Each structure stands twice: as structure tokens, then as C-alpha cells.
């Protein structure tokens, strides 16, 4: 089974951003929105221009059907403001090139991210990487697993820590210098 990992290295995040921006502004913004919001890809793809005009995302999570309100980071808000300039309110943020106004699908989002990851030399990358990357860096910055658990709607702190790869990091560090 392949496990999807967060992107831990800020330099690799910067490389992914650079690569995706060269591909298209849409692909770049998909990545930036994911790593700065912690939303699942199933909640990002249906977003429309009108959703990006607020200072927060207000949505019903596809997976849990729970109502969720996530404040946009100042950086994400700034990027989105530039991205949606001159676009109609009902337009999808991450519009497909097929059809008049349809969002890209999950498989296209996966393809976009995998291609960028391959270019940067990363393995274990998928659509869930965006959410896990947000969680990992949020935890590293604030060390507040309870708040992150709440953001992710997880039932237990240990689930959140395992989800963002903190437990794996601890095991890796412990085993690195271990010998018998």
C-alpha cells in the first residue's frame, strides 16, 4: 500500500510552487489553496470565485457532512484576490478546460500534483498531500495538536499526529542512531 506524505521541506514546497506556476496559474493556485487551508481536495474542487471573495471558506464537508468555517491566511487571501480578478462569481476556481463551467476532477488534481512531485523528485504524493502538508507545518509552528485535531475534525489527538506524520518522524529519529 502506498501512503501519502506531507511535504516537510520548505524548499521542496517552493520548488513545487515554481513548477506549478510555470504550468498554469490554476495548478499553482490549487496547490497554494490546499497547503494553506487544510481542506480536503473534495472540498477544494467545488469552490467558486464567490467563495474566494470572503475572508474565510464556509462549506459543508463532503466527507463528514459537517459545516466548517476556515479563515483564509493573509497570504492565501492575497493570492486568491489576484487570481479571481476579472472572473465571474459563479465560475469555478479550478475550472476544467472541458465544458463551459466545470471544475477539474479529483483524478486531474492528482495528475497535476504527481507530475509536479515527479519533477521535484518527491514520492508518496497525492491529493491528500495538500491537507497533510498544511497539518504538518501547522503543528511544527504551533505545537497545538488539539487545535489541529479540531481543524481536521479528528476524534483523537493520536489520529491527528499519525495523519500528519509526526509519529513517523519520531520513530525515524529514534531508529536512526539505534544499534544493538
Short mmCIF file of C-alpha atoms in Angstrom, two decimals:
data_model
loop_
_atom_site.label_atom_id
_atom_site.label_comp_id
_atom_site.label_asym_id
_atom_site.label_seq_id
_atom_site.Cartn_x
_atom_site.Cartn_y
_atom_site.Cartn_z
CA UNK A 1 0.00 0.00 0.00
CA UNK A 2 1.31 3.46 -0.88
CA UNK A 3 0.99 6.07 1.81
CA UNK A 4 0.64 9.74 1.01
CA UNK A 5 3.04 12.00 2.88
CA UNK A 6 3.16 15.68 3.76
CA UNK A 7 5.86 17.77 2.12
CA UNK A 8 8.11 18.63 5.06
CA UNK A 9 10.89 20.58 3.33
CA UNK A 10 10.05 24.25 2.63
CA UNK A 11 12.48 24.23 -0.30
CA UNK A 12 10.54 21.40 -1.94
CA UNK A 13 7.30 23.32 -1.39
CA UNK A 14 8.89 26.33 -3.11
CA UNK A 15 10.06 24.11 -6.00
CA UNK A 16 6.55 22.65 -6.37
CA UNK A 17 5.06 26.16 -6.42
CA UNK A 18 7.54 27.33 -9.05
CA UNK A 19 6.93 24.30 -11.25
CA UNK A 20 3.13 24.51 -10.95
CA UNK A 21 3.09 28.25 -11.66
CA UNK A 22 5.02 27.59 -14.88
CA UNK A 23 2.35 25.04 -15.86
CA UNK A 24 -0.61 27.29 -15.15
CA UNK A 25 -1.94 29.74 -12.61
CA UNK A 26 -4.85 27.34 -11.92
CA UNK A 27 -2.50 24.49 -10.98
CA UNK A 28 -0.39 26.78 -8.81
CA UNK A 29 -3.48 28.12 -7.00
CA UNK A 30 -4.83 24.61 -6.44
CA UNK A 31 -1.61 23.72 -4.61
CA UNK A 32 -1.44 27.00 -2.68
CA UNK A 33 -5.10 26.74 -1.62
CA UNK A 34 -4.62 23.18 -0.39
CA UNK A 35 -1.45 23.71 1.62
CA UNK A 36 -2.77 26.93 3.18
CA UNK A 37 -6.30 25.82 4.10
CA UNK A 38 -6.07 22.19 5.20
CA UNK A 39 -9.22 21.42 3.22
CA UNK A 40 -9.70 18.05 1.53
CA UNK A 41 -9.48 18.02 -2.25
CA UNK A 42 -13.19 17.10 -2.34
CA UNK A 43 -13.93 20.42 -0.61
CA UNK A 44 -11.49 22.49 -2.69
CA UNK A 45 -12.59 21.47 -6.19
CA UNK A 46 -16.22 22.72 -5.86
CA UNK A 47 -15.10 26.19 -4.70
CA UNK A 48 -16.25 29.10 -6.83
CA UNK A 49 -14.98 32.64 -7.29
CA UNK A 50 -17.60 33.98 -4.85
CA UNK A 51 -16.17 31.68 -2.14
CA UNK A 52 -12.74 33.29 -2.57
CA UNK A 53 -14.11 36.81 -2.08
CA UNK A 54 -14.76 36.24 1.62
CA UNK A 55 -12.09 36.16 4.32
CA UNK A 56 -12.98 32.54 5.12
CA UNK A 57 -14.17 29.35 3.49
CA UNK A 58 -17.66 28.42 4.68
CA UNK A 59 -18.69 24.97 3.50
CA UNK A 60 -20.24 21.63 4.31
CA UNK A 61 -17.50 18.99 4.20
CA UNK A 62 -18.15 16.36 1.55
CA UNK A 63 -16.75 13.53 3.66
CA UNK A 64 -18.29 14.28 7.06
CA UNK A 65 -21.23 16.50 6.05
CA UNK A 66 -20.19 18.80 8.92
CA UNK A 67 -20.38 22.56 8.46
CA UNK A 68 -16.93 24.12 8.50
CA UNK A 69 -15.59 27.67 8.54
CA UNK A 70 -11.87 28.16 7.90
CA UNK A 71 -10.28 31.60 7.94
CA UNK A 72 -8.04 32.22 4.94
CA UNK A 73 -4.44 33.02 5.75
CA UNK A 74 -3.44 36.55 4.70
CA UNK A 75 -1.10 35.10 2.05
CA UNK A 76 -3.79 32.86 0.58
CA UNK A 77 -6.31 35.72 0.60
CA UNK A 78 -3.83 37.93 -1.30
CA UNK A 79 -3.09 35.20 -3.88
CA UNK A 80 -6.78 34.45 -4.38
CA UNK A 81 -7.65 38.14 -4.79
CA UNK A 82 -5.16 38.39 -7.66
CA UNK A 83 -6.27 35.04 -9.12
CA UNK A 84 -10.00 35.87 -9.25
CA UNK A 85 -9.63 39.36 -10.66
CA UNK A 86 -12.00 39.84 -13.62
CA UNK A 87 -13.74 36.50 -13.06
CA UNK A 88 -17.45 35.85 -12.56
CA UNK A 89 -18.81 34.90 -9.11
CA UNK A 90 -20.27 31.57 -10.23
CA UNK A 91 -17.10 30.46 -12.06
CA UNK A 92 -15.28 27.51 -10.51
CA UNK A 93 -11.90 28.43 -9.04
CA UNK A 94 -10.25 25.40 -10.58
CA UNK A 95 -12.05 25.24 -13.87
CA UNK A 96 -11.66 22.36 -16.28
CA UNK A 97 -10.79 23.08 -19.87
CA UNK A 98 -13.66 20.75 -20.79
CA UNK A 99 -17.21 22.06 -20.68
CA UNK A 100 -18.30 25.61 -20.09
CA UNK A 101 -18.00 25.90 -16.32
CA UNK A 102 -16.97 22.63 -14.71
CA UNK A 103 -14.34 22.10 -12.02
CA UNK A 104 -11.41 19.81 -12.64
CA UNK A 105 -11.94 16.34 -11.25
CA UNK A 106 -10.08 14.60 -8.46
CA UNK A 107 -8.12 12.49 -10.96
CA UNK A 108 -6.92 15.63 -12.80
CA UNK A 109 -5.90 17.22 -9.48
CA UNK A 110 -3.96 14.04 -8.69
CA UNK A 111 -2.28 14.09 -12.11
CA UNK A 112 -1.27 17.75 -11.66
CA UNK A 113 0.29 17.07 -8.25
CA UNK A 114 2.00 13.82 -9.28
CA UNK A 115 3.60 15.49 -12.30
CA UNK A 116 4.95 18.32 -10.13
CA UNK A 117 6.14 15.85 -7.48
CA UNK A 118 7.95 13.78 -10.11
CA UNK A 119 9.65 16.92 -11.41
CA UNK A 120 10.80 17.86 -7.88
CA UNK A 121 11.76 14.25 -7.08
CA UNK A 122 9.16 13.51 -4.40
CA UNK A 123 7.48 10.16 -3.76
CA UNK A 124 4.31 9.41 -1.82
CA UNK A 125 2.46 12.47 -3.13
CA UNK A 126 -1.26 12.60 -3.86
CA UNK A 127 -4.21 14.93 -3.42
CA UNK A 128 -4.19 14.30 0.33
CA UNK A 129 -0.62 15.61 0.48
CA UNK A 130 -2.02 19.15 0.42
CA UNK A 131 -4.02 18.66 3.62
CA UNK A 132 -1.23 16.71 5.33
CA UNK A 133 1.34 19.38 4.41
CA UNK A 134 -0.86 22.05 5.96
CA UNK A 135 -1.27 19.94 9.11
CA UNK A 136 2.41 19.10 9.42
CA UNK A 137 3.56 22.73 9.14
CA UNK A 138 0.74 24.00 11.38
CA UNK A 139 1.82 21.53 14.06
CA UNK A 140 5.53 22.37 13.69
CA UNK A 141 4.75 26.09 14.06
CA UNK A 142 2.21 25.98 16.92
CA UNK A 143 2.69 22.55 18.58
CA UNK A 144 -1.08 22.62 19.23
CA UNK A 145 -2.33 19.16 18.34
CA UNK A 146 -5.73 19.80 19.98
CA UNK A 147 -6.41 22.78 17.72
CA UNK A 148 -5.24 20.88 14.64
CA UNK A 149 -7.43 17.95 15.65
CA UNK A 150 -10.37 20.37 15.76
CA UNK A 151 -9.50 21.87 12.35
CA UNK A 152 -9.32 18.38 10.84
CA UNK A 153 -12.40 17.07 12.70
CA UNK A 154 -10.42 14.10 14.03
CA UNK A 155 -11.75 12.23 17.05
CA UNK A 156 -8.39 11.77 18.80
CA UNK A 157 -5.06 13.58 19.01
CA UNK A 158 -3.14 10.40 18.21
CA UNK A 159 -5.05 10.12 14.91
CA UNK A 160 -4.00 13.67 14.02
CA UNK A 161 -0.33 13.05 14.89
CA UNK A 162 -0.23 9.84 12.86
CA UNK A 163 -2.08 11.54 9.98
CA UNK A 164 0.49 14.34 9.61
CA UNK A 165 3.46 12.01 10.01
CA UNK A 166 4.72 13.25 13.38
CA UNK A 167 4.75 9.72 14.81
CA UNK A 168 6.75 8.57 11.78
CA UNK A 169 9.26 11.39 12.29
CA UNK A 170 9.72 10.38 15.93
CA UNK A 171 10.22 6.71 15.01
CA UNK A 172 12.69 7.64 12.27
CA UNK A 173 14.74 9.82 14.65
CA UNK A 174 14.76 7.12 17.34
CA UNK A 175 15.85 4.39 14.95
CA UNK A 176 18.45 6.49 13.11
CA UNK A 177 21.14 6.06 15.78
CA UNK A 178 19.85 2.82 17.29
CA UNK A 179 22.08 -0.23 17.26
CA UNK A 180 22.48 -3.38 19.29
#
